[in-house]
Coordinates of C-alpha atoms in Angstrom, one line a residue:
M1 CA 0.1 0.0 0.0
R2 CA 1.3 3.4 -0.9
L3 CA 1.8 5.9 2.0
S4 CA -0.4 8.5 0.2
E5 CA -3.3 5.9 0.4
L6 CA -2.5 4.8 3.9
A7 CA -2.3 8.3 5.3
Q8 CA -5.7 9.1 3.7
Q9 CA -7.3 6.1 5.3
L10 CA -5.8 6.8 8.7
G11 CA -6.5 10.6 8.7
G12 CA -2.8 11.4 8.7
H13 CA -0.3 13.3 6.8
V14 CA 2.8 12.2 4.7
A15 CA 5.3 14.5 3.0
E16 CA 5.1 14.8 -0.8
A17 CA 8.6 13.3 -1.1
H18 CA 7.3 10.1 0.7
R19 CA 3.9 9.6 -0.9
H20 CA 5.1 7.1 -3.4
L21 CA 6.7 4.8 -0.9
E22 CA 5.1 1.5 -0.4
V23 CA 4.7 -0.8 2.6
V24 CA 3.6 -4.5 2.6
G25 CA 4.2 -5.7 6.1
V26 CA 4.4 -4.4 9.7
S27 CA 7.3 -4.7 12.3
T28 CA 8.9 -3.0 15.4
L29 CA 11.4 -0.1 15.0
E30 CA 14.2 -2.5 16.1
K31 CA 13.3 -5.4 13.7
G32 CA 11.8 -3.4 10.8
A33 CA 13.1 -4.0 7.2
K34 CA 12.5 -2.7 3.8
G35 CA 8.8 -2.7 3.0
D36 CA 7.8 -2.7 6.6
L37 CA 5.6 -0.1 8.5
T38 CA 6.4 0.6 12.1
F39 CA 5.3 3.2 14.7
L40 CA 6.6 5.6 17.4
A41 CA 4.1 6.2 20.3
N42 CA 6.6 6.2 23.3
A43 CA 9.3 8.7 23.6
S44 CA 11.5 6.1 25.3
Y45 CA 11.9 4.5 21.9
R46 CA 12.9 7.6 19.9
D47 CA 16.5 6.6 19.2
G48 CA 15.0 3.7 17.2
V49 CA 13.8 6.0 14.5
M50 CA 17.3 6.9 13.7
K51 CA 18.4 3.1 13.5
T52 CA 15.3 1.5 11.9
Q53 CA 15.5 -0.2 8.4
A54 CA 11.8 0.0 8.1
T55 CA 10.3 2.0 5.0
A56 CA 8.0 4.1 7.0
V57 CA 7.0 5.2 10.6
I58 CA 3.7 6.2 12.0
T59 CA 4.4 8.9 14.6
S60 CA 3.5 12.5 15.7
A61 CA 5.4 15.8 16.0
A62 CA 5.2 15.6 19.7
M63 CA 6.9 12.2 19.7
L64 CA 9.8 13.3 17.3
G65 CA 10.5 16.6 19.2
D66 CA 13.7 17.9 17.8
L67 CA 14.7 14.7 16.2
R68 CA 15.6 14.6 12.5
P69 CA 15.0 11.1 10.9
P70 CA 16.9 10.0 7.9
P71 CA 15.6 11.7 4.8
E72 CA 14.7 8.4 3.2
L73 CA 12.4 7.3 6.0
G74 CA 8.7 7.8 5.4
L75 CA 6.9 9.5 8.1
V76 CA 3.1 9.2 8.4
M77 CA 2.2 11.9 10.9
H78 CA -0.9 11.5 13.1
E79 CA -1.9 13.3 16.3
Q80 CA -2.6 9.9 17.9
P81 CA 0.1 7.6 16.5
Y82 CA -1.0 4.5 18.6
L83 CA -4.6 4.7 17.3
A84 CA -3.4 5.2 13.8
W85 CA -1.2 2.1 14.2
A86 CA -4.2 -0.1 15.3
K87 CA -6.0 1.0 12.2
A88 CA -3.0 0.3 10.0
L89 CA -2.7 -3.2 11.3
N90 CA -6.4 -4.0 10.3
L91 CA -5.6 -2.7 6.8
L92 CA -2.2 -4.4 6.3
V93 CA -2.8 -7.7 8.3
P94 CA -6.6 -8.2 7.9
P95 CA -8.2 -10.8 10.2
T96 CA -9.1 -14.1 8.7
Q97 CA -12.7 -14.3 7.7
P98 CA -14.2 -17.7 8.9
T99 CA -16.7 -19.6 6.6
P100 CA -20.4 -19.5 7.5
G101 CA -22.0 -22.7 8.6
V102 CA -22.3 -25.3 11.3
H103 CA -19.6 -28.0 11.6
D104 CA -20.6 -31.6 11.5
T105 CA -19.6 -32.2 15.0
A106 CA -21.5 -29.4 16.6
V107 CA -24.5 -30.4 18.8
I108 CA -27.3 -27.8 18.2
H109 CA -30.7 -28.0 20.0
P110 CA -33.6 -28.2 17.6
S111 CA -35.1 -25.0 19.1
A112 CA -31.9 -22.9 18.9
Q113 CA -32.0 -20.1 16.5
I114 CA -28.6 -19.7 14.4
D115 CA -28.3 -17.0 11.7
S116 CA -27.1 -18.5 8.4
S117 CA -24.2 -16.1 8.2
A118 CA -22.8 -17.4 11.7
S119 CA -19.8 -19.8 11.8
V120 CA -20.2 -22.6 14.3
G121 CA -17.0 -24.6 14.8
P122 CA -16.0 -28.1 15.7
Y123 CA -17.7 -29.6 18.9
V124 CA -19.6 -26.5 19.7
V125 CA -22.7 -27.0 21.8
V126 CA -25.8 -24.7 21.5
G127 CA -28.5 -25.4 24.0
E128 CA -32.3 -25.1 24.0
G129 CA -33.8 -21.7 22.9
A130 CA -30.3 -20.1 22.5
R131 CA -30.0 -17.5 19.8
I132 CA -26.9 -16.8 17.7
D133 CA -27.1 -13.7 15.6
E134 CA -25.6 -12.6 12.2
G135 CA -21.9 -13.0 11.7
V136 CA -21.2 -14.7 15.1
V137 CA -18.2 -16.8 15.2
L138 CA -18.2 -19.7 17.8
D139 CA -14.7 -21.4 17.8
V140 CA -13.8 -24.9 18.9
G141 CA -15.6 -26.3 21.8
V142 CA -17.7 -23.1 22.7
V143 CA -20.8 -23.9 24.8
V144 CA -23.9 -21.7 24.7
D145 CA -26.4 -22.8 27.2
S146 CA -30.1 -22.7 27.0
E147 CA -31.8 -19.3 26.3
A148 CA -28.5 -17.5 26.1
H149 CA -28.1 -14.8 23.4
I150 CA -24.9 -14.1 21.3
G151 CA -25.2 -10.7 19.5
A152 CA -24.2 -9.9 15.9
H153 CA -20.5 -10.3 15.0
A154 CA -19.4 -11.5 18.3
Y155 CA -16.5 -13.8 18.5
L156 CA -16.1 -16.6 21.1
A157 CA -12.6 -18.2 21.1
P158 CA -12.1 -21.9 21.9
Y159 CA -13.7 -23.3 25.0
C160 CA -15.6 -20.3 26.0
V161 CA -19.0 -20.8 27.9
V162 CA -22.0 -18.7 28.2
R163 CA -24.4 -20.1 30.8
S164 CA -28.2 -20.3 30.5
G165 CA -30.0 -17.0 30.1
C166 CA -27.0 -14.8 29.7
I167 CA -26.1 -12.3 26.9
V168 CA -23.0 -11.5 25.0
G169 CA -23.6 -8.3 23.1
A170 CA -22.8 -7.4 19.4
R171 CA -19.1 -7.3 18.4
C172 CA -17.9 -8.6 21.8
Q173 CA -14.6 -10.5 21.7
L174 CA -14.0 -13.3 24.1
E175 CA -10.5 -15.1 24.3
P176 CA -10.2 -18.7 25.3
H177 CA -11.8 -20.1 28.5
C178 CA -13.9 -17.2 29.4
V179 CA -17.1 -18.3 31.2
I180 CA -20.0 -15.9 31.4
G181 CA -22.7 -16.7 34.0
V182 CA -20.7 -18.6 36.6
R183 CA -22.8 -19.3 39.8
G184 CA -22.2 -16.5 42.1
F185 CA -20.5 -16.9 45.3
G186 CA -23.2 -16.9 47.9
Y187 CA -23.5 -18.9 51.0
A188 CA -25.6 -18.8 54.2
T189 CA -24.1 -20.3 57.3
D190 CA -26.2 -22.0 59.8
A191 CA -25.8 -22.2 63.6
Q192 CA -23.6 -25.2 63.4
G193 CA -21.3 -23.2 61.2
Q194 CA -22.0 -25.1 57.9
H195 CA -22.2 -23.3 54.8
H196 CA -25.4 -23.6 52.4
A197 CA -25.3 -22.5 48.8
V198 CA -27.8 -19.7 48.0
P199 CA -29.2 -20.2 44.5
Q200 CA -28.0 -17.6 42.1
V201 CA -30.9 -17.0 39.7
G202 CA -30.0 -14.0 38.0
V203 CA -28.0 -13.5 34.6
A204 CA -24.7 -12.0 33.4
I205 CA -24.8 -9.4 30.6
L206 CA -22.0 -8.1 28.4
E207 CA -23.0 -5.0 26.6
E208 CA -21.8 -4.2 23.0
E209 CA -18.1 -4.4 22.2
V210 CA -16.8 -5.7 25.4
E211 CA -13.5 -7.4 24.9
M212 CA -11.9 -10.1 27.3
G213 CA -8.6 -11.7 27.5
S214 CA -8.4 -15.4 28.5
H215 CA -9.6 -17.1 31.7
I216 CA -12.1 -14.6 32.8
A217 CA -15.1 -15.5 35.0
V218 CA -18.2 -13.3 35.3
D219 CA -20.6 -14.5 38.0
R220 CA -24.4 -14.4 37.3
G221 CA -26.4 -12.1 39.4
A222 CA -27.8 -13.4 42.7
V223 CA -31.3 -12.3 41.7
T224 CA -31.0 -9.7 39.0
E225 CA -27.9 -9.2 36.9
T226 CA -24.2 -8.7 36.6
R227 CA -23.4 -6.2 33.9
L228 CA -20.3 -5.0 31.9
G229 CA -20.8 -1.7 30.3
R230 CA -20.3 -1.1 26.5
G231 CA -16.8 -1.0 25.2
T232 CA -15.2 -2.3 28.4
K233 CA -11.9 -4.1 27.8
M234 CA -10.4 -6.7 30.3
G235 CA -7.2 -8.4 30.5
N236 CA -6.4 -12.0 31.4
Q237 CA -7.4 -13.9 34.6
S238 CA -9.9 -11.5 36.1
A239 CA -13.0 -12.1 38.1
I240 CA -16.3 -10.3 38.3
G241 CA -18.5 -11.1 41.3
H242 CA -22.3 -11.5 41.3
N243 CA -24.3 -8.2 40.7
A244 CA -21.1 -6.2 40.1
V245 CA -21.6 -3.5 37.5
T246 CA -19.1 -1.6 35.3
G247 CA -19.7 1.6 33.3
N248 CA -18.9 2.1 29.7
H249 CA -15.4 2.0 28.2
C250 CA -13.7 0.8 31.4
L251 CA -10.2 -0.8 31.3
M252 CA -9.3 -3.7 33.5
V253 CA -5.7 -4.5 32.7
G254 CA -5.5 -8.0 34.1
H255 CA -5.6 -10.1 37.3
N256 CA -8.4 -7.8 38.4
A257 CA -11.3 -8.5 40.7
L258 CA -14.7 -6.8 41.3
A259 CA -16.2 -8.3 44.5
G260 CA -20.0 -8.9 44.7
S261 CA -22.2 -5.9 44.3
S262 CA -19.3 -3.6 43.7
S263 CA -19.5 -1.0 40.8
I264 CA -17.3 1.1 38.8
G265 CA -18.3 4.2 36.7
N266 CA -17.5 5.1 33.2
H267 CA -13.9 5.3 31.9
V268 CA -12.6 3.8 35.1
I269 CA -9.1 2.2 34.8
L270 CA -8.0 -0.7 37.1
A271 CA -4.3 -1.3 36.6
G272 CA -2.8 -4.9 37.1
K273 CA -4.0 -6.8 40.2
A274 CA -6.2 -3.8 41.3
G275 CA -9.4 -4.9 43.0
V276 CA -12.6 -3.3 44.4
A277 CA -14.3 -4.7 47.6
G278 CA -17.9 -5.7 47.8
H279 CA -20.7 -3.0 47.8
I280 CA -18.1 -0.3 46.9
H281 CA -18.6 2.3 44.1
V282 CA -15.6 3.8 42.1
G283 CA -16.6 7.1 40.4
D284 CA -16.2 8.0 36.7
Q285 CA -12.6 8.7 35.2
T286 CA -10.8 7.2 38.3
T287 CA -7.5 5.3 37.8
V288 CA -6.7 2.6 40.4
M289 CA -3.0 1.8 40.2
A290 CA -1.4 -1.6 40.2
Y291 CA -1.8 -3.8 43.3
S292 CA -4.3 -1.4 44.9
A293 CA -7.4 -2.5 47.0
V294 CA -10.2 -0.2 47.0
T295 CA -12.0 -0.7 50.4
R296 CA -14.2 2.5 50.5
P297 CA -16.4 4.4 48.1
I298 CA -14.3 6.8 45.7
D299 CA -15.5 9.9 44.0
G300 CA -14.7 10.3 40.3
N301 CA -11.7 11.9 38.7
Q302 CA -9.0 10.5 41.1
V303 CA -5.8 8.5 40.9
I304 CA -5.6 6.3 43.8
R305 CA -3.1 3.7 44.9
G306 CA -2.1 1.4 47.8
V307 CA -3.8 -0.8 50.4
P308 CA -6.2 0.5 51.1
A309 CA -6.2 2.7 48.1
R310 CA -6.3 6.3 48.6
D311 CA -5.1 9.6 46.8
A312 CA -1.7 8.7 45.0
R313 CA -0.1 11.9 45.9
D314 CA -0.7 11.3 49.6
V315 CA 0.8 7.8 49.2
A316 CA 3.8 9.3 47.5
L317 CA 4.3 11.8 50.6
E318 CA 3.9 8.9 53.0
Q319 CA 6.4 6.8 51.3
K320 CA 8.9 9.8 51.1
A321 CA 8.4 10.3 54.9
L322 CA 8.9 6.5 55.5
K323 CA 12.4 6.8 53.9
Q324 CA 13.2 9.6 56.3
L325 CA 12.4 7.5 59.4
P326 CA 15.9 5.9 59.9
A327 CA 17.5 9.2 60.0
L328 CA 14.9 10.8 62.1
L329 CA 15.1 7.8 64.6
E330 CA 18.9 8.3 64.7
R331 CA 18.5 12.0 65.4
I332 CA 16.0 11.3 68.2
Q333 CA 18.4 8.7 69.7
T334 CA 21.3 11.3 69.7
L335 CA 19.0 14.0 71.3
E336 CA 18.0 11.5 73.9
E337 CA 21.7 10.6 74.7
K338 CA 22.6 14.3 75.0
L339 CA 19.6 14.9 77.4
M340 CA 20.8 11.9 79.4
E341 CA 24.3 13.4 79.6
E342 CA 23.0 16.8 80.7
K343 CA 21.1 15.4 83.5
P344 CA 22.5 16.5 86.9

């Protein structure tokens, strides 16, 4: 693809001298070769622009700063280079389009509704009354239980499970071994200390364009629903408790946990291994830094960290003060010794 065409499709700009250059593949700055397109979206890698053998780089003026790349290197300039890179990947490395139809080994209940454009792979099981909409891809070994609904153009990777009555919205992407609608963790303890399971009769709902890494469990609601808001993205090995709710376009980077009946607002970010305790709400636009535990309600538009999580600036001040403790203790000890010496 010529850079002139690429820049037009990305909404970027390329210098006249480079418009004729062609790219046929993608790579990193370090490993780029002739014909490759790469990108610079992190200033830490600026030096790579001077050394790369790639044909062209997607970047921005802010990223380049005062750097002067080799004159032969094509520059596709874009205000959001990482977003442009994502779009370029779809153009240069388009995803494989599966063939519509139902594999011979799939087990489909007679009452299930499967759109003719859907692709149902080997050993898939679709239960009674389930609905599979247009363009859906169910990869190897997927299970869609009774009365579950998979929205248009959703993709379920191998061995995903959607339990009875649960909903996966349009254009959702689930990586292997995700389970939607796990029995929620609810137990009543009797006078003898024995634990009795409380039936979980609600559902789990993924709104449109939710994306999940592998090995994610979403509990069904105890009575009503567990819900993940539109456009929410989740990394690997996370757990969503019963009746938990996320707003729209949240990011959960990985190894995260939302305990039962917790909720987070719109555009909330949970960094790696961050978690939210039960019945707690985190407000819109809040970032919870890695390894943090939210144990009290948090207003919106904050950056919090620590255990328990609190304002990240306060934590930084506390840590700075802790580093000074040894010196302070030494000073106190010296003062005490002087006082003892001065006693009559």
